[in-house]
Structure formats: structure tokens, C-alpha cells
Amino acid sequence: MTHTLTTLTATAARAGLLALAATLLVVCAVPAQAAAGRATSSDWLLLTVSRGDARSGATRTALLLCDPPRGHARAARACAELDATDGRIADLPPRDAYCPMIYAPVTAHARGQWRGRPVEYTRTFPSPCVMAARTGAVFALDGLDGLHGSAAQG
């Protein structure tokens, strides 16, 4: 009878240790998943829009972060647009817009990282309206009223 109680006690102890080990694995896995989720929050883009070339005109700058979206007035929309193209600004789909044929060049520049990959983008557009049509909300920075013409979207 003593032998049976000892066997039952040893079996119960093993089961308890297995349950404890399983609990520790689950508890340790949750912070690891949370840390993996935070890795995307290190994605950032330093956005600059300059009238003319960067040396001679008015310049606006913003730091776009997407977890949570912040950095400028249309950050949530900009982050969604960048997610759709995996962070490739040049791949943003152009919007239909009616832009006046007035040459007022603006240069858009983005530097940073998206999903661990470096991002470097620079392009000069013939007008702020064309820039808005080609880059969506990404370069829609606050204080660009003096830089942007209005774009009637179709």
C-alpha cells in the first residue's frame, strides 16, 4: 500500500511540474509576442517638403510614426497608404486631380525605415497639387497652405 501511495505522489508531482512548465512557457511567450509587435513601432519617416529646391525655399518637416499614427494631421491615412505599398512611396497609386498648369516646384523627401528596411525617397514635382496627387496623405504636412495649391479631386 505504501508503494502505491508513493507512486501516486510521484505521478502527481510530475503532473504538477509539467503543468508549471507549461504555464511558464505560456507566460514567457506573451512578452516575446508583445516585443515582436513593438518592433513595427520603430518604423519612422522624416518627411520634408520644400518649395523650389531645399536651399532656397520654405520648408516643412514632420516625423511620421505609425504605431499609433502621429506626426501630422493625416498621419492615420498616410500610415494606411504606406501599409498598402509596404512603405514604398513611389508605388503609391496616383489620384485623379485637376491641377492648374502653374509651375511652382516642390521637393518631397522622406528618410527613415519601414519594417526594418531603409527608406530614402526624393522627388521634385512641378506643383504642390501634383505632389498631393502622386503621394497621397504622406506629404500632407501641417502648415503647407503656403506651399499647396488646391487640387480638385475627381
mmCIF file of C-alpha atoms in Angstrom, residues 39-40 42-46 82-91 110-121:
data_model
loop_
_atom_site.group_PDB
_atom_site.id
_atom_site.type_symbol
_atom_site.label_atom_id
_atom_site.label_comp_id
_atom_site.label_asym_id
_atom_site.label_seq_id
_atom_site.Cartn_x
_atom_site.Cartn_y
_atom_site.Cartn_z
ATOM 1 C CA ALA A 39 9.248 46.071 -33.454
ATOM 2 C CA THR A 40 6.982 47.755 -36.019
ATOM 3 C CA SER A 42 10.339 51.572 -34.616
ATOM 4 C CA ASP A 43 9.241 52.392 -38.188
ATOM 5 C CA TRP A 44 9.600 56.077 -38.860
ATOM 6 C CA LEU A 45 9.862 58.507 -41.733
ATOM 7 C CA LEU A 46 11.284 62.001 -41.537
ATOM 8 C CA LEU A 82 2.174 53.218 -46.759
ATOM 9 C CA ASP A 83 0.990 49.850 -45.403
ATOM 10 C CA ALA A 84 -0.722 49.191 -48.741
ATOM 11 C CA THR A 85 2.579 49.670 -50.619
ATOM 12 C CA ASP A 86 4.838 48.117 -47.972
ATOM 13 C CA GLY A 87 6.394 51.531 -47.322
ATOM 14 C CA ARG A 88 7.303 52.258 -50.957
ATOM 15 C CA ILE A 89 6.276 55.862 -51.573
ATOM 16 C CA ALA A 90 6.960 55.630 -55.312
ATOM 17 C CA ASP A 91 4.376 52.821 -55.536
ATOM 18 C CA ALA A 110 11.478 61.005 -46.958
ATOM 19 C CA ARG A 111 14.176 59.248 -44.986
ATOM 20 C CA GLY A 112 13.823 56.555 -42.338
ATOM 21 C CA GLN A 113 12.871 52.906 -42.068
ATOM 22 C CA TRP A 114 9.807 50.830 -42.771
ATOM 23 C CA ARG A 115 9.550 47.266 -41.449
ATOM 24 C CA GLY A 116 13.281 47.162 -40.862
ATOM 25 C CA ARG A 117 14.218 48.342 -44.360
ATOM 26 C CA PRO A 118 15.761 51.737 -45.045
ATOM 27 C CA VAL A 119 13.605 54.267 -46.897
ATOM 28 C CA GLU A 120 15.077 57.069 -48.982
ATOM 29 C CA TYR A 121 12.804 58.999 -51.343
#
